[in-house]
Coordinates of C-alpha atoms and ligand atoms in Angstrom, one line a residue:
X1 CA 48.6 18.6 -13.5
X2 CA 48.0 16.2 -10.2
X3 CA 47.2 19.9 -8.6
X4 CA 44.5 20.5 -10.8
X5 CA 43.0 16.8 -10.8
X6 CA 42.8 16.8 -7.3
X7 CA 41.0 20.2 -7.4
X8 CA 38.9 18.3 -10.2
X9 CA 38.3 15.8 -6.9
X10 CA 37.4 18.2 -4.5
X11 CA 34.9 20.2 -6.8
X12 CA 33.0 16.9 -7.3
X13 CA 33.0 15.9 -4.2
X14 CA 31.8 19.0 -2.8
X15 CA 28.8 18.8 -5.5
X16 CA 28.3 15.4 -4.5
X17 CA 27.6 16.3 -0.8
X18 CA 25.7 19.6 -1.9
X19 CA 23.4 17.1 -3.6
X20 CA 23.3 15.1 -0.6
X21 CA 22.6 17.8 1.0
X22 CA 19.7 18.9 -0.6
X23 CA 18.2 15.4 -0.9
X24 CA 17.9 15.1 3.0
X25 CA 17.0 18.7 3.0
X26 CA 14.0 18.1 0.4
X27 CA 12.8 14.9 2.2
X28 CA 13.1 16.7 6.0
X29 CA 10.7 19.3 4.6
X30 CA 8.5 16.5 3.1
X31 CA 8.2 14.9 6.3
X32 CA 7.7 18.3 7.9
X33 CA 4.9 19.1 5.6
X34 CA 3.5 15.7 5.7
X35 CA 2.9 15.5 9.9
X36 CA -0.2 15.2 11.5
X37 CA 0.8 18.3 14.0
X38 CA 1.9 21.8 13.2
X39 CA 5.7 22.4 13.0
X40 CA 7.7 25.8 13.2
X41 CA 11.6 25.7 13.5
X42 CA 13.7 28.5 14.8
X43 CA 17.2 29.2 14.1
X44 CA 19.6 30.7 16.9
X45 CA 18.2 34.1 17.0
X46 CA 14.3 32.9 17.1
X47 CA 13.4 33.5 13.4
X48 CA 11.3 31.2 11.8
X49 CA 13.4 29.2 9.0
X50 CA 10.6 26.5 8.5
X51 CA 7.2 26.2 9.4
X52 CA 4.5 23.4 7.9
X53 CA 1.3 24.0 5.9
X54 CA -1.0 22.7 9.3
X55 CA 0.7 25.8 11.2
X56 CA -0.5 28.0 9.4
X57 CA -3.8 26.6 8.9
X58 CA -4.3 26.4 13.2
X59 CA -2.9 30.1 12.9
X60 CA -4.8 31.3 10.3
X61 CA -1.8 32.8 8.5
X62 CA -0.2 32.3 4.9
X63 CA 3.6 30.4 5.0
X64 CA 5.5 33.3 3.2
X65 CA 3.4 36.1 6.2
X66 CA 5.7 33.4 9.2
X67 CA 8.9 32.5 7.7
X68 CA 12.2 34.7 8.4
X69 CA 10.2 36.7 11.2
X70 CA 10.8 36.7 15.0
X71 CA 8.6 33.6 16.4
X72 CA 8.2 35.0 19.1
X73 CA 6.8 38.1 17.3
X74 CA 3.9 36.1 15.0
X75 CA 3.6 33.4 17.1
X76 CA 1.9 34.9 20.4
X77 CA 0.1 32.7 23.4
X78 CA -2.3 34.4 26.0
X79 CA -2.9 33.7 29.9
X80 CA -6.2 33.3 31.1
X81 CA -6.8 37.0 31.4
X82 CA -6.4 37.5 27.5
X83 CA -3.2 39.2 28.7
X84 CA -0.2 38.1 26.4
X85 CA 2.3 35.8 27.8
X86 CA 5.7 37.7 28.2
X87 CA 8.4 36.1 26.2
X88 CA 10.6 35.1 29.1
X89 CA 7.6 32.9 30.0
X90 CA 6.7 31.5 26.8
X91 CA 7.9 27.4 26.3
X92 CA 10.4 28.3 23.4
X93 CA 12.6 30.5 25.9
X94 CA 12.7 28.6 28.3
X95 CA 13.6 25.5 25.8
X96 CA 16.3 27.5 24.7
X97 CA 17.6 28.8 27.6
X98 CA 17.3 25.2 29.6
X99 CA 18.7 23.6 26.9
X100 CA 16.2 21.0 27.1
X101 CA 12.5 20.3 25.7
X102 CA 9.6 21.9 27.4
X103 CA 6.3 20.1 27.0
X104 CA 2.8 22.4 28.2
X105 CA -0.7 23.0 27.4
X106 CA -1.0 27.3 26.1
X107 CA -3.4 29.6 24.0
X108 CA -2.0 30.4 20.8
X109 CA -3.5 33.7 19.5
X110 CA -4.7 33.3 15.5
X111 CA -4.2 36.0 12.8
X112 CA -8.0 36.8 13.9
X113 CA -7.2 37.5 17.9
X114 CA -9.2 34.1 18.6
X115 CA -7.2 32.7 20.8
X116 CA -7.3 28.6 20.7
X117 CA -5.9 26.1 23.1
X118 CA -2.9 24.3 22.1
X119 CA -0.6 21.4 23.2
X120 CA 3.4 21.9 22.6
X121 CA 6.4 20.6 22.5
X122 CA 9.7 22.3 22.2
X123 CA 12.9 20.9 21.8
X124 CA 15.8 23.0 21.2
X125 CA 18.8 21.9 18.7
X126 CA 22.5 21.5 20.6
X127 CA 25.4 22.1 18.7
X128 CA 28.8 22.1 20.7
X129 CA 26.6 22.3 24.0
X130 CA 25.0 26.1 22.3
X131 CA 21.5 26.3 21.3
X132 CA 21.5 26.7 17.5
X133 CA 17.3 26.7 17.3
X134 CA 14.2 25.0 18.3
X135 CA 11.9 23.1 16.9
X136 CA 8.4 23.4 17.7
X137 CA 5.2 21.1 17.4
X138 CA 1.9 21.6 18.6
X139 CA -1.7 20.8 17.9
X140 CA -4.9 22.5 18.4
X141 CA -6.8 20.8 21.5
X142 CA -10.2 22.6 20.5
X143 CA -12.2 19.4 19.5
X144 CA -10.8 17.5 22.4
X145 CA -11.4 20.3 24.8
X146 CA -15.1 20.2 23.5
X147 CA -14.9 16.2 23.7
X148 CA -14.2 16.3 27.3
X149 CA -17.0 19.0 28.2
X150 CA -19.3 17.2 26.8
X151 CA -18.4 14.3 28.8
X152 CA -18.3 16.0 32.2
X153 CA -21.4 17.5 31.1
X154 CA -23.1 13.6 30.6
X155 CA -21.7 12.2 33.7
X156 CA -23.1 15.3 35.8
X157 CA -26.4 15.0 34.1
X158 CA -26.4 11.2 33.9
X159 CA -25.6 11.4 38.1
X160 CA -28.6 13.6 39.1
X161 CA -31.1 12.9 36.0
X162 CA -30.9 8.9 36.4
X163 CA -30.5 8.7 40.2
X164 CA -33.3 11.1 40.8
X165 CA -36.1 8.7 39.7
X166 CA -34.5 5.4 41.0
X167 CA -34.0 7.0 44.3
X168 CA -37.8 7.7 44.4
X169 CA -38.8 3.9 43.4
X170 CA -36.9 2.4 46.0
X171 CA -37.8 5.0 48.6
X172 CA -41.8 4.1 47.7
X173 CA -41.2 0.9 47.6
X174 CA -39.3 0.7 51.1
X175 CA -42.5 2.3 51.9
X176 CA -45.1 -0.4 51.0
X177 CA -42.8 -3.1 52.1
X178 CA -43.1 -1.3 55.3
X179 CA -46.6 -1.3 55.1
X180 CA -47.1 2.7 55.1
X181 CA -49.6 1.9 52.1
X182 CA -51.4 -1.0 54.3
X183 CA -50.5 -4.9 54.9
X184 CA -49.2 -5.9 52.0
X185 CA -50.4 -10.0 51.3
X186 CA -47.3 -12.5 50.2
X187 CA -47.4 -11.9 46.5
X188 CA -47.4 -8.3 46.4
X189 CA -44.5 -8.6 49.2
X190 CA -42.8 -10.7 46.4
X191 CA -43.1 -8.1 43.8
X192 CA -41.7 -5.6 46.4
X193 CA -38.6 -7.1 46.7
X194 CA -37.8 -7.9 43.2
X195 CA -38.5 -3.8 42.7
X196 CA -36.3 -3.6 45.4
X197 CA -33.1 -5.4 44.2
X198 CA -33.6 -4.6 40.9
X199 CA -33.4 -0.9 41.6
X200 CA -30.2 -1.5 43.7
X201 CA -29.0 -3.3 40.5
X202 CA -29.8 -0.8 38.3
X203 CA -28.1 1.8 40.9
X204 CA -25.1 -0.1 40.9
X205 CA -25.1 -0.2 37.6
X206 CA -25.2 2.9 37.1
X207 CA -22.5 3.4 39.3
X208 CA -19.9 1.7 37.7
X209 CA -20.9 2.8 34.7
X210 CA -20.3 6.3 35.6
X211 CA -16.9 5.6 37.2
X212 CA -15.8 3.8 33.7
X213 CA -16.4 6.6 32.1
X214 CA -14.3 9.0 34.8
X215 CA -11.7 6.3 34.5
X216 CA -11.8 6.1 30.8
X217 CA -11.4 10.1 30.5
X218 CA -8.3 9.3 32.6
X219 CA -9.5 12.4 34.9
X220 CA -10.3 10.9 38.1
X221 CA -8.9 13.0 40.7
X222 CA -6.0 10.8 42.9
X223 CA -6.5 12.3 46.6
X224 CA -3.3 11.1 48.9
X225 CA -4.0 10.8 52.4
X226 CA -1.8 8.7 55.3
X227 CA -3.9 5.4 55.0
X228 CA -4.2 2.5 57.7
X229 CA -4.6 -0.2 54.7
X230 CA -5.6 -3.1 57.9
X231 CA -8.5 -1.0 58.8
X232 CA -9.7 0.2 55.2
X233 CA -10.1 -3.8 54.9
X234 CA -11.9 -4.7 58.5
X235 CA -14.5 -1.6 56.7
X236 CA -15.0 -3.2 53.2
X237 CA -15.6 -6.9 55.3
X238 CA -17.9 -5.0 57.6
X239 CA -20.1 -2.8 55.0
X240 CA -20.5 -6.6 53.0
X241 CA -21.4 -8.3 56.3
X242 CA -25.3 -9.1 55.1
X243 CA -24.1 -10.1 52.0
X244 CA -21.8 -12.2 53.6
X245 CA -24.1 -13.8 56.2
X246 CA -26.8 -14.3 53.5
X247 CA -24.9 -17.0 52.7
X248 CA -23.4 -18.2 55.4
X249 CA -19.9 -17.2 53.8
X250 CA -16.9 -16.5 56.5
X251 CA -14.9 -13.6 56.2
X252 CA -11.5 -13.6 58.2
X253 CA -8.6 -10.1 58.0
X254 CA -5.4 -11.6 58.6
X255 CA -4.1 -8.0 59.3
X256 CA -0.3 -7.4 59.5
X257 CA 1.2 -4.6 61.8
X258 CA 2.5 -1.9 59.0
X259 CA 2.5 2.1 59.3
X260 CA 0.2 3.9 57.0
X261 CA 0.6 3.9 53.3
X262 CA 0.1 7.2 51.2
X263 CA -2.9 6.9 48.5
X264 CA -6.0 7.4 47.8
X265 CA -8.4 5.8 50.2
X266 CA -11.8 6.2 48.1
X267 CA -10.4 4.7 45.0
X268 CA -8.6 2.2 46.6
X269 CA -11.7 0.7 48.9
X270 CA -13.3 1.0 45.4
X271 CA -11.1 -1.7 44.7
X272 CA -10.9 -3.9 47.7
X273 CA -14.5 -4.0 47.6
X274 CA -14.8 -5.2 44.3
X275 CA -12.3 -8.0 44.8
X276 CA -14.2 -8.5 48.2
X277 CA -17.8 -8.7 46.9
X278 CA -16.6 -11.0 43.9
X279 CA -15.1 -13.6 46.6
X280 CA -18.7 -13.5 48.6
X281 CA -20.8 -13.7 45.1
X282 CA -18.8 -16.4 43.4
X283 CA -18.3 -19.1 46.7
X284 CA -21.0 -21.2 47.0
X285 CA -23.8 -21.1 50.8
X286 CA -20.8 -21.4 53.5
X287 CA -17.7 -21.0 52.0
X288 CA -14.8 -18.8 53.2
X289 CA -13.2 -16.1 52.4
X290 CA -9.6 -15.0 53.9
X291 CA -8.4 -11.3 53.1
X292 CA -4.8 -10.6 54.1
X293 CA -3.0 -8.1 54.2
X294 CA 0.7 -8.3 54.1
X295 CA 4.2 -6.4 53.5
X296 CA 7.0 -7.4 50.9
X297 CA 9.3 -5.1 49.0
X298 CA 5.2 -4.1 47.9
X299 CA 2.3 -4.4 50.0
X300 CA 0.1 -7.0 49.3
X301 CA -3.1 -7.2 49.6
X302 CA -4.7 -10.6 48.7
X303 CA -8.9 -11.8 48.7
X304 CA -9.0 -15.6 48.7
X305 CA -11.5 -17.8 48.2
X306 CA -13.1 -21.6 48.3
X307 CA -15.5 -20.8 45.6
X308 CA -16.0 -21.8 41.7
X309 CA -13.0 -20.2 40.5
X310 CA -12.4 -18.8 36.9
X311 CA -12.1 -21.3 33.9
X312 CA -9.3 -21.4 31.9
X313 CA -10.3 -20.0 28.7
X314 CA -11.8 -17.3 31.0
X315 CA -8.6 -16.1 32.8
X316 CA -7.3 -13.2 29.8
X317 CA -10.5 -11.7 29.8
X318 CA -11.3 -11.1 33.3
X319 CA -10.2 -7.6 33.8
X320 CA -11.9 -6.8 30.3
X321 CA -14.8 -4.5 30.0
X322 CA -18.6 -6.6 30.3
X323 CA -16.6 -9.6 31.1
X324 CA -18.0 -12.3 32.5
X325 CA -16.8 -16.1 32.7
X326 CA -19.7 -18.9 31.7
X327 CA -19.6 -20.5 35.1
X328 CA -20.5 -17.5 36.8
X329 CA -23.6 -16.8 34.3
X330 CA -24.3 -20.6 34.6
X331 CA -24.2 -20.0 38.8
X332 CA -26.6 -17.6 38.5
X333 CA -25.0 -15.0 40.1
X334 CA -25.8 -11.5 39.3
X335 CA -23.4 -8.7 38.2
X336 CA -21.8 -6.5 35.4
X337 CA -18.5 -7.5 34.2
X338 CA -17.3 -3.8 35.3
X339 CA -16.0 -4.5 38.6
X340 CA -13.0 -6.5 37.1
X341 CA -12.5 -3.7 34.8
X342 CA -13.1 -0.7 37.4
X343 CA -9.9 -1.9 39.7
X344 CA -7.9 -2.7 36.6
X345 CA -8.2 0.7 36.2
X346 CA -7.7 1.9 39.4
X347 CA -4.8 -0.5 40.0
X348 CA -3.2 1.6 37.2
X349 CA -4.2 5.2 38.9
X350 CA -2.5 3.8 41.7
X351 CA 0.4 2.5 40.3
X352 CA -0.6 -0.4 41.8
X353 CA -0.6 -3.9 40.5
X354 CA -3.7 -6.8 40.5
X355 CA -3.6 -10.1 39.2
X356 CA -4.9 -13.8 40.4
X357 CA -4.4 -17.0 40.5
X358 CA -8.0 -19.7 40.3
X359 CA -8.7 -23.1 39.8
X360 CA -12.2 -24.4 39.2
X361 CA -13.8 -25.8 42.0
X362 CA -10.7 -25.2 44.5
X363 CA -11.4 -21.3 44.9
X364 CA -9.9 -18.1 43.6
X365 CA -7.1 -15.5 45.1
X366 CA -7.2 -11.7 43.5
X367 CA -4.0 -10.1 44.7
X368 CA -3.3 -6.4 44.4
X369 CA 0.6 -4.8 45.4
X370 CA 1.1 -1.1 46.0
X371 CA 4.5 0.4 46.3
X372 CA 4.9 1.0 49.9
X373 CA 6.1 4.8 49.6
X374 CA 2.6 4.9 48.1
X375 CA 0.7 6.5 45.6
X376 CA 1.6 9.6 43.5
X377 CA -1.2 12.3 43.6
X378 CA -2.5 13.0 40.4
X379 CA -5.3 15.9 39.7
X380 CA -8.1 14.9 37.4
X381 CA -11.4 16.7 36.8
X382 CA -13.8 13.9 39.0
X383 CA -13.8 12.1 42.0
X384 CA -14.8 8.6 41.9
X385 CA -18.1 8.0 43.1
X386 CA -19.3 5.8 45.7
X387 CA -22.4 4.3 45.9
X388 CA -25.4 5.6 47.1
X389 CA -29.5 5.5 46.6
Ligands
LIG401 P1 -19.3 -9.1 37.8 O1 -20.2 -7.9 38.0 O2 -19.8 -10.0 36.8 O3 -18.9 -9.7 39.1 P2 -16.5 -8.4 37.6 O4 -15.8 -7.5 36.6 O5 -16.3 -8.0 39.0 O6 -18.0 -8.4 37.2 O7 -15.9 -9.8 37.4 C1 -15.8 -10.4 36.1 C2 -15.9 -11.9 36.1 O8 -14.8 -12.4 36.7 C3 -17.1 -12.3 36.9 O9 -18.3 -12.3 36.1 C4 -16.7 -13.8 37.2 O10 -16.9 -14.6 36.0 C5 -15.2 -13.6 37.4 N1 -14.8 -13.5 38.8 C6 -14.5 -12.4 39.5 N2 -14.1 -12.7 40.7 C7 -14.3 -14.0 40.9 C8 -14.0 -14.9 42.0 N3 -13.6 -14.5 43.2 N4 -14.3 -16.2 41.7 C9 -14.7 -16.7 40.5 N5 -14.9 -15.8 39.5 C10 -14.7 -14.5 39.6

């Protein structure tokens, strides 16, 4: 009798975690068919056990066509070449075979031989340290591939087609201020100049504009080279000399004797001069500006200045995007709120750190740390630009 209760026990037990069961089973294929990304799962021997409706859809074939067949036999990615991708190459195999999740850009072919660039991740399912399947999710990178021709496309023709006309209006008017079209009298030497500046505005407009968007499509190109970091500063003080002495503003390098670091030297004088040209434009006629350069567990490079410094309710937006503080509107002082923005950016690339400390009318310091093994390098699709009419 106790025998046969207990047996009683079991059974409804056992129903009770077949229920279970099939609750977490029915809400793992909800979830399955409800992501945003195609999903394929493989059991142990590589067949397909579950596969989601967006799949299908990027593959162009029907569920019932992909389910119980060999993945590897449905599901085919091509090289470059068109040539198919032999199966001891393909991210699944190697998931499986590592034991750990493989991550890749590939080319999936469709049920129509197009192929179509994909993004995957595979992760393979440990049981008793064995392999018992994968799981797969990808999506299609089409429209973002498109996205980001279209935007190498702008920034090439935005380069050449906006440059080429401002080039020629300074170059002619460089000509009549030096009097190749005659004497010029004072007022038409007036209107000259502003052409002049405006068109080096414009240009550096431009220029940064250009470098946001390389920046922004997080495809700027990190070149490592052995780097004297003292001497890439005595450059950035010496190409900003005139607009330095314009206003009688003092530039000192307090240089400190370190070996070379390993980064990028274009994007990182990018930088400097930002932080550099800031301190000149925002001290008032003969201030001072000290740049230093020093070595910690980081190295530091700090610009300091004696000028208006930021205002409080100014100091979390400064590395924003068209940011620019009321005081330095009020001052007059020209500019675009991108150079802030440009070496947060690059501060990033570089694994490199910026911040500041300011006070109003005691003076500003922008610091920025790299680690001193350097940067990583990192390949992008641009270089960063430097400035030129
Ligand atoms: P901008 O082209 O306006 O100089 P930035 O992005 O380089 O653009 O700087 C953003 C704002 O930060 C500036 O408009 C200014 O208000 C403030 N700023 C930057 N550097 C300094 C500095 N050294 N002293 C005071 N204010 C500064």
């Amino acid at each position: 009798m106790s025998g046969s209760n207990n047996s009683q026990a079991t059974i409804v037990k056992l129903k009770r975690q077949l229920a279970d069961m099939q609750k977490s089973y029915a809400k793992s294929s909800e979830l399955i068919s409800s992501l945003g990304e195609a999903v394929v799962v493989t059991n142990e021997y590589g067949k397909i056990e579950i596969v989601n409706e967006l799949c299908g859809q990027i593959l162009g074939y029907k569920l019932n066509v992909l389910i119980g067949k060999r993945y590897l036999a449905v599901i085919k990615a091509v090289n470059e070449d068109g040539s198919l991708v032999e199966p001891m190459d393909r991210a699944i195999t190697r998931a499986f075979l590592n034991g750990s999740a493989v991550t890749e850009r590939a080319c999936y072919l469709t049920s129509r031989n197009t192929a179509i660039p994909v993004a995957i991740n595979v992760s393979p399912f440990i049981f008793n340290n064995v392999p018992i399947g994968a799981i797969e999710v990808f999506r299609d990178l089409t429209d973002e591939i498109t996205r980001e021709q279209i935007q190498s496309e702008f920034i090439a023709l935005a380069s050449h087609q906006l440059r080429t006309p401002l080039s020629a209006i300074n170059t002619y008017a460089q000509m009549l201020s030096g009097g190749y079209a005659g004497k010029l009298n004072n007022r038409q030497t007036n209107f000259v100049s502003v052409i002049e500046s405006s068109t080096l505005r414009m240009n550096e407009l431009i220029h940064s504009l250009l470098n946001v968007t390389r920046l922004e499509a997080g495809s700027i190109n990190v070149d490592i080279i052995p780097v004297d970091i003292n001497e890439l500063c005595a450059g950035v003080i010496n190409s900003l000399t005139s607009l330095a002495d314009d206003k009688a503003v003092d530039i000192k390098l307090e240089a400190c004797p370190i070996s070379d670091i390993d980064t990028d030297p274009v994007l990182l004088r990018e930088l400097i001069n930002n932080l550099i040209a800031n301190s000149i434009k925002y001290t008032p006629h003969g201030g001072s500006v000290i740049v230093k350069v020093e070595i910690q567990d980081r190295v530091i490079i700090s610009v300091c200045d004696n000028g208006f410094g930021i205002p409080e309710l100014a100091k979390d937006y400064i590395f924003s995007k068209f940011y620019r503080a009321k005081n330095a509107v009020k001052h007059d002082v020209s500019g675009t709120g991108l150079g802030l923005y440009l070496a947060k950016q690059i501060a990033d690339r570089l694994e490199g750190d910026i911040w500041f400390d300011s006070e109003v009318g005691v003076g500003t310091t922008f610091y920025f740390s790299l680690p001193v093994v350097g940067s990583a390098k990192k390949q992008g699709r641009f270089r960063l630009e430097v400035p030129k009419l």
